[in-house]
Short mmCIF file of C-alpha atoms and ligand atoms in Angstrom, two decimals:
data_model
loop_
_atom_site.label_atom_id
_atom_site.label_comp_id
_atom_site.label_asym_id
_atom_site.label_seq_id
_atom_site.Cartn_x
_atom_site.Cartn_y
_atom_site.Cartn_z
CA MET A 1 -0.08 0.24 -0.06
CA SER A 2 1.43 3.51 -0.92
CA VAL A 3 2.23 5.81 1.77
CA ARG A 4 -0.09 8.78 2.19
CA VAL A 5 0.58 11.35 4.96
CA ARG A 6 -1.03 14.42 5.97
CA PHE A 7 -0.09 17.77 8.06
CA ALA A 8 -3.17 19.23 9.07
CA PRO A 9 -2.58 22.37 11.01
CA SER A 10 -5.30 24.42 12.52
CA PRO A 11 -5.21 28.14 11.25
CA THR A 12 -5.03 29.52 14.52
CA GLY A 13 -1.95 30.78 14.62
CA PHE A 14 1.33 31.48 12.60
CA LEU A 15 2.99 28.46 11.51
CA HIS A 16 5.00 27.68 14.25
CA VAL A 17 8.45 26.28 14.35
CA GLY A 18 7.18 23.11 16.05
CA ALA A 19 4.58 22.23 13.73
CA ALA A 20 7.31 23.10 10.52
CA ARG A 21 8.99 20.24 12.21
CA THR A 22 5.92 18.18 11.91
CA ALA A 23 5.33 19.19 8.24
CA LEU A 24 9.30 18.43 7.48
CA TYR A 25 9.30 15.02 9.17
CA ASN A 26 5.88 14.18 7.32
CA TYR A 27 7.32 15.62 3.96
CA LEU A 28 10.43 13.64 4.22
CA PHE A 29 8.52 10.21 5.10
CA ALA A 30 6.33 10.57 1.89
CA ARG A 31 9.25 11.68 -0.15
CA ALA A 32 11.64 8.61 1.48
CA GLU A 33 8.65 6.12 0.78
CA GLY A 34 7.37 7.43 -2.88
CA GLY A 35 4.24 8.51 -1.12
CA VAL A 36 1.82 11.29 -1.11
CA PHE A 37 2.09 14.35 1.21
CA ILE A 38 -1.48 15.79 1.99
CA LEU A 39 -2.16 19.21 3.69
CA ARG A 40 -5.18 19.69 5.42
CA SER A 41 -7.19 22.46 6.67
CA ASP A 42 -8.24 21.80 10.53
CA ASP A 43 -10.32 25.23 10.33
CA THR A 44 -13.58 23.85 12.48
CA ASP A 45 -12.84 25.91 15.36
CA THR A 46 -14.43 28.89 13.63
CA ALA A 47 -13.75 31.46 16.81
CA ARG A 48 -10.00 31.13 16.63
CA SER A 49 -9.27 30.09 13.07
CA SER A 50 -8.83 33.16 10.49
CA GLN A 51 -7.73 33.08 6.68
CA GLU A 52 -4.83 35.59 7.75
CA TYR A 53 -3.15 32.42 9.77
CA GLN A 54 -4.26 30.06 7.13
CA ASP A 55 -2.32 31.98 4.24
CA ASP A 56 0.73 32.28 6.58
CA ILE A 57 0.97 28.78 7.02
CA LEU A 58 0.51 27.72 3.20
CA GLU A 59 3.30 30.91 2.36
CA HIS A 60 5.94 29.22 4.66
CA LEU A 61 5.43 25.98 3.75
CA ARG A 62 6.30 26.87 0.67
CA TRP A 63 8.85 29.29 1.53
CA LEU A 64 10.53 25.91 3.23
CA GLY A 65 9.97 24.08 0.36
CA LEU A 66 7.98 21.51 1.73
CA GLU A 67 5.22 20.94 -1.31
CA TRP A 68 2.42 18.99 -0.94
CA ASP A 69 1.15 16.71 -3.53
CA GLU A 70 -2.63 16.97 -2.51
CA GLY A 71 -4.47 18.97 -0.17
CA TYR A 72 -5.91 22.39 0.40
CA GLY A 73 -5.38 25.16 -2.03
CA LEU A 74 -4.04 23.14 -5.03
CA GLY A 75 -7.43 22.83 -6.35
CA GLY A 76 -8.77 19.32 -7.84
CA PRO A 77 -11.49 17.33 -6.24
CA GLY A 78 -11.95 17.85 -2.52
CA THR A 79 -10.88 21.33 -0.64
CA PHE A 80 -9.30 19.38 2.46
CA ARG A 81 -10.65 22.10 4.10
CA GLN A 82 -12.86 20.79 7.63
CA SER A 83 -15.01 23.56 7.27
CA ASP A 84 -16.52 22.11 3.94
CA ARG A 85 -17.10 18.89 5.08
CA TYR A 86 -19.74 19.40 7.98
CA GLU A 87 -22.36 17.24 6.13
CA ARG A 88 -19.99 14.50 5.88
CA TYR A 89 -19.28 14.30 9.47
CA ALA A 90 -22.79 14.56 10.25
CA GLN A 91 -23.64 11.59 7.83
CA VAL A 92 -21.02 9.27 9.68
CA ALA A 93 -22.14 10.30 12.93
CA ALA A 94 -25.28 9.26 12.33
CA GLU A 95 -24.11 6.30 10.99
CA LEU A 96 -22.72 5.58 13.66
CA VAL A 97 -25.64 6.60 16.46
CA GLU A 98 -27.52 3.43 13.62
CA SER A 99 -25.23 0.91 14.00
CA GLY A 100 -25.15 1.77 17.89
CA ALA A 101 -21.42 2.62 18.06
CA ALA A 102 -22.68 6.09 19.20
CA TYR A 103 -25.44 7.80 21.01
CA TYR A 104 -27.36 10.68 21.18
CA SER A 105 -26.52 12.29 24.68
CA PHE A 106 -28.55 14.28 26.99
CA VAL A 107 -26.73 14.70 29.89
CA THR A 108 -26.03 18.14 31.07
CA PRO A 109 -22.60 19.67 32.40
CA ASP A 110 -23.80 19.64 35.88
CA GLN A 111 -25.13 16.10 35.85
CA LEU A 112 -21.40 15.10 34.45
CA ASP A 113 -19.67 17.26 37.17
CA GLN A 114 -21.92 15.15 40.01
CA PHE A 115 -21.15 11.86 37.90
CA LYS A 116 -17.38 12.59 38.31
CA GLN A 117 -17.46 13.78 41.68
CA ASP A 118 -19.43 10.36 43.03
CA ALA A 119 -16.96 8.49 41.02
CA ARG A 120 -14.20 9.82 42.74
CA THR A 121 -15.82 9.50 46.31
CA ALA A 122 -16.96 5.96 45.25
CA GLY A 123 -13.22 5.15 44.02
CA THR A 124 -14.61 4.30 40.55
CA SER A 125 -13.46 6.09 37.25
CA PRO A 126 -14.59 9.22 36.73
CA ALA A 127 -14.47 8.42 33.09
CA TYR A 128 -18.20 9.17 31.66
CA ASP A 129 -19.76 5.87 30.50
CA GLY A 130 -23.17 6.64 29.50
CA SER A 131 -25.17 5.74 32.50
CA LEU A 132 -26.94 8.79 32.60
CA GLU A 133 -28.83 8.64 29.17
CA PRO A 134 -32.39 7.44 28.84
CA GLU A 135 -32.93 4.34 26.91
CA PRO A 136 -32.09 4.14 23.06
CA ALA A 137 -36.00 4.12 21.96
CA GLU A 138 -36.69 7.25 24.37
CA ALA A 139 -33.12 9.12 23.18
CA GLY A 140 -34.63 8.61 19.50
CA ARG A 141 -37.66 10.28 19.82
CA ARG A 142 -36.45 13.09 22.15
CA GLN A 143 -34.04 13.79 19.27
CA SER A 144 -36.34 13.82 16.78
CA GLU A 145 -38.63 16.03 18.62
CA GLY A 146 -35.84 18.35 18.79
CA GLU A 147 -34.40 18.16 21.90
CA SER A 148 -30.97 19.36 22.02
CA ALA A 149 -28.45 16.77 22.16
CA VAL A 150 -24.75 16.01 21.24
CA VAL A 151 -23.95 12.79 20.05
CA ARG A 152 -21.27 10.57 22.34
CA PHE A 153 -19.03 7.89 20.94
CA ARG A 154 -19.69 4.41 22.91
CA VAL A 155 -16.35 3.09 24.27
CA PRO A 156 -16.88 -0.59 24.60
CA ARG A 157 -16.14 -1.35 28.23
CA PRO A 158 -14.43 -3.69 29.45
CA GLY A 159 -11.65 -3.13 26.97
CA GLU A 160 -8.36 -1.77 25.86
CA THR A 161 -6.81 -0.11 23.00
CA VAL A 162 -3.54 -1.23 22.18
CA PHE A 163 -1.08 -0.04 19.39
CA THR A 164 2.61 0.31 18.52
CA ASP A 165 3.74 3.94 17.83
CA VAL A 166 6.45 4.19 15.96
CA VAL A 167 8.11 6.73 18.03
CA ARG A 168 6.97 5.80 21.52
CA GLY A 169 6.61 1.99 21.14
CA ASP A 170 3.87 -0.05 22.79
CA MET A 171 0.85 1.76 24.30
CA ARG A 172 -2.00 0.74 25.80
CA PHE A 173 -5.05 2.79 27.03
CA GLU A 174 -7.57 1.14 29.19
CA HIS A 175 -11.18 1.82 28.10
CA ALA A 176 -12.52 2.33 32.01
CA GLN A 177 -10.25 5.49 31.80
CA VAL A 178 -11.64 6.99 28.51
CA ASP A 179 -14.42 8.84 28.51
CA ASP A 180 -17.78 8.26 25.76
CA PHE A 181 -16.23 11.29 24.02
CA VAL A 182 -18.63 14.05 22.32
CA ILE A 183 -17.83 13.58 18.57
CA LEU A 184 -20.82 15.95 17.13
CA ARG A 185 -22.01 18.98 19.21
CA SER A 186 -25.61 20.05 19.61
CA ASP A 187 -25.44 22.50 16.77
CA GLY A 188 -24.09 19.61 14.21
CA ARG A 189 -20.03 20.63 14.39
CA PRO A 190 -17.92 17.73 14.49
CA THR A 191 -15.62 17.69 17.47
CA TYR A 192 -11.63 17.54 16.46
CA HIS A 193 -11.88 13.74 17.20
CA LEU A 194 -14.62 13.19 14.27
CA ALA A 195 -13.40 15.33 11.88
CA SER A 196 -9.73 14.37 12.09
CA THR A 197 -10.70 10.49 12.09
CA VAL A 198 -12.93 10.69 9.26
CA ASP A 199 -10.79 12.87 7.11
CA ASP A 200 -7.89 10.21 7.93
CA VAL A 201 -10.32 7.65 6.83
CA ASP A 202 -11.73 9.28 3.96
CA TYR A 203 -8.16 10.34 2.35
CA GLY A 204 -6.57 7.01 2.88
CA ILE A 205 -4.11 8.28 5.50
CA THR A 206 -1.51 5.39 5.85
CA HIS A 207 0.49 7.10 8.77
CA VAL A 208 -0.45 10.12 11.19
CA ILE A 209 2.80 11.68 12.09
CA ARG A 210 1.84 14.59 14.89
CA GLY A 211 2.63 16.01 18.25
CA GLU A 212 3.02 13.97 21.06
CA ASP A 213 0.39 16.29 22.90
CA LEU A 214 -2.36 14.43 20.66
CA LEU A 215 -0.94 10.90 21.81
CA SER A 216 -4.31 10.65 24.41
CA SER A 217 -6.24 11.60 21.19
CA THR A 218 -5.17 8.20 19.31
CA PRO A 219 -7.08 5.39 20.98
CA LYS A 220 -10.23 7.35 20.43
CA HIS A 221 -9.41 8.07 16.83
CA ILE A 222 -8.39 4.02 16.64
CA LEU A 223 -11.92 3.27 17.99
CA LEU A 224 -13.53 5.77 16.05
CA THR A 225 -12.16 4.26 12.82
CA GLU A 226 -12.94 0.71 13.50
CA ALA A 227 -16.34 1.59 14.10
CA MET A 228 -16.18 3.10 10.51
CA GLY A 229 -14.97 -0.19 9.10
CA GLY A 230 -11.78 1.54 8.63
CA VAL A 231 -8.39 0.33 8.86
CA PRO A 232 -6.23 2.52 11.57
CA ALA A 233 -3.30 4.03 10.67
CA THR A 234 0.05 3.84 11.57
CA TYR A 235 0.82 6.43 14.76
CA ALA A 236 4.13 8.38 15.25
CA HIS A 237 3.98 10.79 17.82
CA LEU A 238 6.78 13.50 17.81
CA SER A 239 8.43 14.89 20.73
CA LEU A 240 7.87 18.21 21.83
CA LEU A 241 10.35 20.93 21.29
CA MET A 242 11.63 22.85 24.63
CA GLY A 243 13.26 26.04 25.07
CA PRO A 244 17.00 26.14 26.26
CA ASP A 245 15.63 25.99 30.00
CA GLY A 246 13.90 23.08 29.35
CA LYS A 247 10.42 24.28 29.39
CA LYS A 248 7.84 24.00 26.41
CA LEU A 249 8.77 26.11 23.37
CA SER A 250 6.78 29.46 23.87
CA LYS A 251 7.13 33.00 22.77
CA ARG A 252 9.19 33.61 26.13
CA HIS A 253 12.01 31.73 24.46
CA GLY A 254 12.18 34.24 21.38
CA ASP A 255 10.14 33.92 18.12
CA THR A 256 8.12 30.80 17.53
CA ALA A 257 6.55 32.09 14.14
CA MET A 258 8.42 30.58 10.76
CA ALA A 259 7.63 34.32 9.71
CA ALA A 260 10.16 35.75 12.18
CA TYR A 261 12.86 33.81 11.02
CA ARG A 262 12.26 34.07 7.31
CA GLU A 263 12.30 37.93 7.85
CA ALA A 264 15.48 37.61 9.89
CA GLY A 265 17.17 36.41 7.21
CA TYR A 266 17.53 32.86 7.41
CA LEU A 267 17.75 30.60 4.65
CA PRO A 268 14.94 28.03 4.11
CA GLU A 269 17.80 25.10 3.23
CA ALA A 270 19.48 26.13 6.73
CA VAL A 271 15.81 26.02 8.63
CA ASN A 272 14.83 22.61 7.03
CA ASN A 273 18.67 21.03 7.93
CA TYR A 274 18.08 22.49 11.42
CA LEU A 275 14.49 21.30 12.18
CA ALA A 276 15.02 17.87 10.95
CA LEU A 277 18.34 17.47 13.66
CA LEU A 278 15.99 18.45 16.40
CA GLY A 279 14.71 14.71 17.34
CA TRP A 280 16.50 13.01 14.59
CA SER A 281 20.25 12.11 13.95
CA ALA A 282 20.26 12.82 9.90
CA SER A 283 23.98 11.46 9.74
CA GLU A 284 25.90 9.03 10.89
CA ASP A 285 29.25 10.66 10.65
CA ASP A 286 28.57 13.50 13.03
CA ASP A 287 28.17 16.06 10.46
CA ASP A 288 25.01 18.06 11.14
CA VAL A 289 25.13 19.79 7.80
CA VAL A 290 22.81 17.21 5.77
CA SER A 291 21.28 18.25 2.27
CA MET A 292 17.34 17.97 1.45
CA ALA A 293 18.19 15.08 -0.86
CA ASP A 294 20.37 13.29 1.58
CA MET A 295 17.82 13.60 4.48
CA ILE A 296 15.08 12.14 2.24
CA ALA A 297 17.57 9.18 1.49
CA ARG A 298 18.10 8.54 4.98
CA PHE A 299 14.51 9.23 6.87
CA ASP A 300 13.66 6.69 9.26
CA LEU A 301 10.49 7.22 10.83
CA GLY A 302 11.50 4.36 13.37
CA ALA A 303 14.75 6.07 14.19
CA LEU A 304 13.34 9.37 15.71
CA SER A 305 14.02 9.99 19.42
CA ARG A 306 11.11 10.16 21.95
CA ASN A 307 13.07 12.76 24.20
CA PRO A 308 12.19 16.48 23.84
CA ALA A 309 14.51 18.30 21.66
CA VAL A 310 15.79 21.49 22.36
CA PHE A 311 15.19 24.65 19.92
CA ASP A 312 18.30 26.74 20.18
CA THR A 313 18.50 29.52 18.09
CA LYS A 314 22.42 29.50 18.69
CA LYS A 315 22.70 26.26 16.73
CA LEU A 316 20.26 27.72 14.24
CA ASP A 317 22.45 30.72 13.85
CA TRP A 318 25.66 28.51 12.92
CA MET A 319 23.72 26.11 10.95
CA ASN A 320 22.29 29.53 8.87
CA GLY A 321 26.02 30.76 8.60
CA VAL A 322 27.38 27.45 7.00
CA TYR A 323 24.50 27.55 4.56
CA ILE A 324 25.53 31.26 3.60
CA ARG A 325 29.00 30.24 3.08
CA ASN A 326 28.02 27.47 0.97
CA LEU A 327 25.92 29.93 -1.46
CA ASP A 328 28.10 30.77 -4.54
CA ASP A 329 28.73 34.50 -4.99
CA GLU A 330 26.09 35.22 -7.68
CA ALA A 331 23.38 33.41 -5.57
CA PHE A 332 24.52 35.58 -2.67
CA VAL A 333 24.36 38.84 -4.50
CA ALA A 334 21.52 37.92 -5.58
CA MET A 335 19.81 37.40 -2.16
CA THR A 336 21.25 40.42 -0.33
CA LEU A 337 21.02 43.19 -3.12
CA PRO A 338 17.64 44.03 -2.60
CA ASP A 339 18.03 44.29 1.14
CA LEU A 340 20.94 46.55 0.64
CA GLU A 341 19.45 48.94 -2.10
CA ARG A 342 16.66 49.31 0.50
CA SER A 343 18.98 50.23 3.24
CA LEU A 344 20.56 52.69 1.18
CA GLY A 345 17.22 54.00 -0.37
CA ARG A 346 18.51 53.50 -3.98
CA SER A 347 19.75 51.36 -6.61
CA LEU A 348 23.41 50.58 -6.92
CA SER A 349 25.13 51.22 -10.51
CA ALA A 350 26.40 48.70 -12.54
CA GLU A 351 30.03 49.40 -11.48
CA GLU A 352 28.91 49.43 -7.36
CA VAL A 353 27.33 45.98 -8.10
CA GLU A 354 30.76 45.03 -9.17
CA ARG A 355 32.64 46.39 -6.33
CA PHE A 356 30.02 44.83 -4.09
CA ARG A 357 31.07 41.36 -5.78
CA ASP A 358 34.59 41.90 -5.21
CA LEU A 359 33.76 41.70 -1.49
CA VAL A 360 31.36 39.04 -1.56
CA PRO A 361 34.11 36.07 -0.55
CA LEU A 362 35.04 38.29 2.80
CA VAL A 363 31.57 39.19 3.80
CA LYS A 364 30.02 35.86 3.09
CA GLU A 365 32.74 34.41 5.98
CA ARG A 366 31.52 36.98 8.87
CA THR A 367 27.56 36.60 7.70
CA LYS A 368 25.08 34.43 9.86
CA VAL A 369 22.15 35.92 8.59
CA LEU A 370 21.56 38.14 5.53
CA PRO A 371 20.59 41.27 6.94
CA GLU A 372 23.85 41.71 8.55
CA VAL A 373 25.13 41.82 5.10
CA SER A 374 24.09 45.68 4.09
CA GLU A 375 25.14 46.39 7.92
CA GLN A 376 28.61 45.65 6.97
CA VAL A 377 28.92 46.95 3.65
CA LEU A 378 26.65 50.00 3.63
CA PHE A 379 29.76 52.41 4.25
CA LEU A 380 31.03 51.77 1.25
CA PHE A 381 28.29 53.03 -0.82
CA ARG A 382 27.07 55.99 1.02
CA PRO A 383 29.07 58.93 2.81
CA LEU A 384 29.58 58.31 6.45
CA ASP A 385 27.15 60.04 8.76
CA GLY A 386 29.18 60.05 11.73
CA TYR A 387 31.03 57.36 14.04
CA ASP A 388 29.90 54.74 15.97
CA GLU A 389 30.61 56.31 19.35
CA ALA A 390 32.13 53.13 21.66
CA SER A 391 34.09 52.80 18.36
CA TRP A 392 35.36 56.13 18.62
CA GLU A 393 36.26 56.43 22.31
CA LYS A 394 38.13 53.28 22.04
CA VAL A 395 40.30 53.59 19.34
CA MET A 396 40.58 57.59 18.37
CA GLU A 397 40.88 58.66 22.08
CA THR A 398 44.37 56.78 22.07
CA PRO A 399 47.80 58.52 21.72
CA GLU A 400 48.46 56.61 18.48
CA ALA A 401 45.23 57.55 16.45
CA ALA A 402 46.58 60.97 15.17
CA VAL A 403 50.06 59.22 14.41
CA ALA A 404 48.42 56.56 12.21
CA LEU A 405 45.67 58.47 10.51
CA ASP A 406 48.84 60.89 9.40
CA GLY A 407 50.81 57.93 8.64
CA ALA A 408 48.04 56.53 6.36
CA ILE A 409 47.26 59.56 4.81
CA GLU A 410 50.92 59.88 3.51
CA ALA A 411 51.83 56.42 2.70
CA LEU A 412 48.50 56.04 0.32
CA THR A 413 47.96 59.68 -1.23
CA ASP A 414 50.34 58.85 -3.95
CA LEU A 415 49.83 55.15 -4.23
CA ASP A 416 50.03 53.29 -7.22
CA PRO A 417 48.27 50.83 -8.01
CA TRP A 418 45.24 50.81 -5.76
CA THR A 419 45.33 47.32 -5.19
CA THR A 420 44.58 45.25 -1.92
CA GLU A 421 48.04 44.04 -2.13
CA ALA A 422 49.88 47.75 -2.66
CA ILE A 423 47.58 49.14 0.03
CA ASP A 424 48.74 46.08 2.47
CA GLY A 425 52.20 46.85 1.83
CA ALA A 426 52.09 50.39 2.27
CA LEU A 427 50.25 50.26 5.53
CA ARG A 428 52.54 47.87 6.92
CA ASP A 429 55.60 49.80 6.10
CA MET A 430 54.15 52.56 7.52
CA LEU A 431 53.12 50.83 10.62
CA GLU A 432 56.87 49.81 11.18
CA SER A 433 58.39 53.25 10.54
CA GLU A 434 56.03 54.53 13.04
CA GLY A 435 56.50 51.82 15.55
CA LEU A 436 52.72 50.92 15.74
CA SER A 437 51.02 47.64 16.30
CA ALA A 438 48.69 46.36 13.84
CA ARG A 439 46.00 46.47 16.21
CA LYS A 440 46.69 50.39 17.36
CA GLY A 441 47.56 51.44 14.25
CA LEU A 442 44.91 49.85 11.74
CA GLN A 443 42.03 50.19 13.85
CA PRO A 444 41.62 54.00 13.72
CA LEU A 445 41.86 53.77 10.25
CA ARG A 446 38.85 51.24 10.44
CA VAL A 447 37.04 53.68 12.22
CA ALA A 448 37.86 56.61 9.76
CA VAL A 449 36.55 55.15 6.65
CA SER A 450 33.90 52.69 8.31
CA GLY A 451 32.44 54.54 11.23
CA SER A 452 33.08 51.54 13.56
CA THR A 453 35.43 48.87 14.59
CA VAL A 454 33.46 45.75 12.73
CA SER A 455 34.15 45.79 9.09
CA PRO A 456 34.75 43.55 6.31
CA PRO A 457 38.93 43.29 6.10
CA LEU A 458 40.44 46.54 5.62
CA PHE A 459 42.51 46.52 2.83
CA GLU A 460 40.34 44.93 0.46
CA SER A 461 37.36 47.58 1.92
CA LEU A 462 39.92 50.36 0.94
CA GLU A 463 40.44 49.07 -2.78
CA VAL A 464 36.76 49.04 -2.86
CA LEU A 465 36.36 52.27 -1.62
CA GLY A 466 38.81 53.81 -3.95
CA ARG A 467 41.85 56.11 -3.26
CA ASP A 468 39.90 59.52 -3.38
CA GLU A 469 37.08 58.57 -1.16
CA THR A 470 39.85 56.78 1.55
CA ILE A 471 41.74 59.83 1.69
CA ALA A 472 38.91 62.06 2.14
CA ARG A 473 37.45 60.15 4.77
CA LEU A 474 41.05 59.52 7.02
CA ARG A 475 41.39 63.48 6.13
CA ALA A 476 38.02 64.30 8.16
CA ALA A 477 38.27 61.83 10.81
CA ARG A 478 42.16 63.61 11.65
CA ALA A 479 40.32 66.96 11.26
CA GLU A 480 37.64 65.72 14.11
CA LEU A 481 40.61 64.64 16.39
CA ALA A 482 42.14 68.28 16.11
N1 LIG B 1 -5.12 20.32 13.86
C1 LIG B 1 -4.44 19.73 14.75
C2 LIG B 1 -3.49 20.67 15.41
O1 LIG B 1 -2.83 21.84 14.56
C3 LIG B 1 -3.67 18.55 14.58
C4 LIG B 1 -4.25 17.17 13.80
C5 LIG B 1 -3.91 16.08 13.73
O2 LIG B 1 -2.60 16.16 13.45
O3 LIG B 1 -4.35 14.92 14.12
O4 LIG B 1 -3.03 20.47 16.62
#
């Protein structure tokens, strides 16, 4: 049987990094098995769902490259949107009532509370077993007369549901501890359990890969599937993501929406690689950098860890830096030029783009996220608008600063040719004749031309900046020293 998996987010929030990992594992499994990856919209919570969230989920799945083969937003038969399928859910609920697997329930919330309290006092299970309901004939009559009722699933007791979770191993749930759960609300809307199970059966889902928070729902879904005459899927429940403090990942730990990572300049390939490692050793040889193709080739659902994984942006930053260094220069320019031009407020001329391209190999080495690029090179393409205060204090308010600036102006004014190599030679000679260390002698030059102590390598930067502009900036800084 060919593999069919689904990612089924509720559009009640932006795509979360934990949900993205769930989507990724579904995607990798489908691709590894030559199966079908389906996107479903679990939008039955109408109060909390919104189109904005739905759009965000689609946009970021596409940004990550996790293209789905069937499902929401692709056209074709079926919308894969639960709010379009209320009739189908109601029909299944009616069939289950008909077969005796479910029943109309009239118990009130107060009665249920009392039931649970009494059970606790008596030391019996508080799981509701339908014992407060009228006889089936009377229930049918009251329902057909229009009395408000929900539909509950009749959990067979005594009994147990046993299944083997691919990640967590053998699972056993005593039915005595499981409520006769609601599948259809009194207004005709399905609960999550009904909608999710009917869809999994109707769409022929073979493997349900989802978060561990849904583990306790699984016996209910298996019981429902069997009552519908379906074959239960294989289940794999993924460990949850934690923050570095070992607590469930939340906004307290920083951004959890995928959009924030995209905006901050992370590459989708790096994000996928990083997410894949949260609970899976993608490679045998300790190499954490693994391409999507290799991940697909190696993916093994059974090898996922059942331990919670820590989402650590430091590791993600590192990973992103690796992917940035691996970009070829053309791709790097294409990705960073728009941001640079936005920061400048104008387009670069062809000649300036060439200058930028000359610096790319150096800038790549120092970049963890893409927006850092324009920060590093802006000074080359616009006049300096002052100096970073801390940098100025640290290196300009020293006895060596004036000596270094004067020496550099003299050494560079007639330098020909104006190449990195020649600049390097001239400035090193100057350091030697003035008796300055590289640190004390070059940092003032860096601040003078770039405005701060942090910039790409100095000699290359000066070559790109050009002689006239370099000398002008050195003089301007020297004048500030007075
Ligand atoms: N819609 C559920 C959620 O967003 C997931 C349902 C499922 O995977 O069964 O948490």
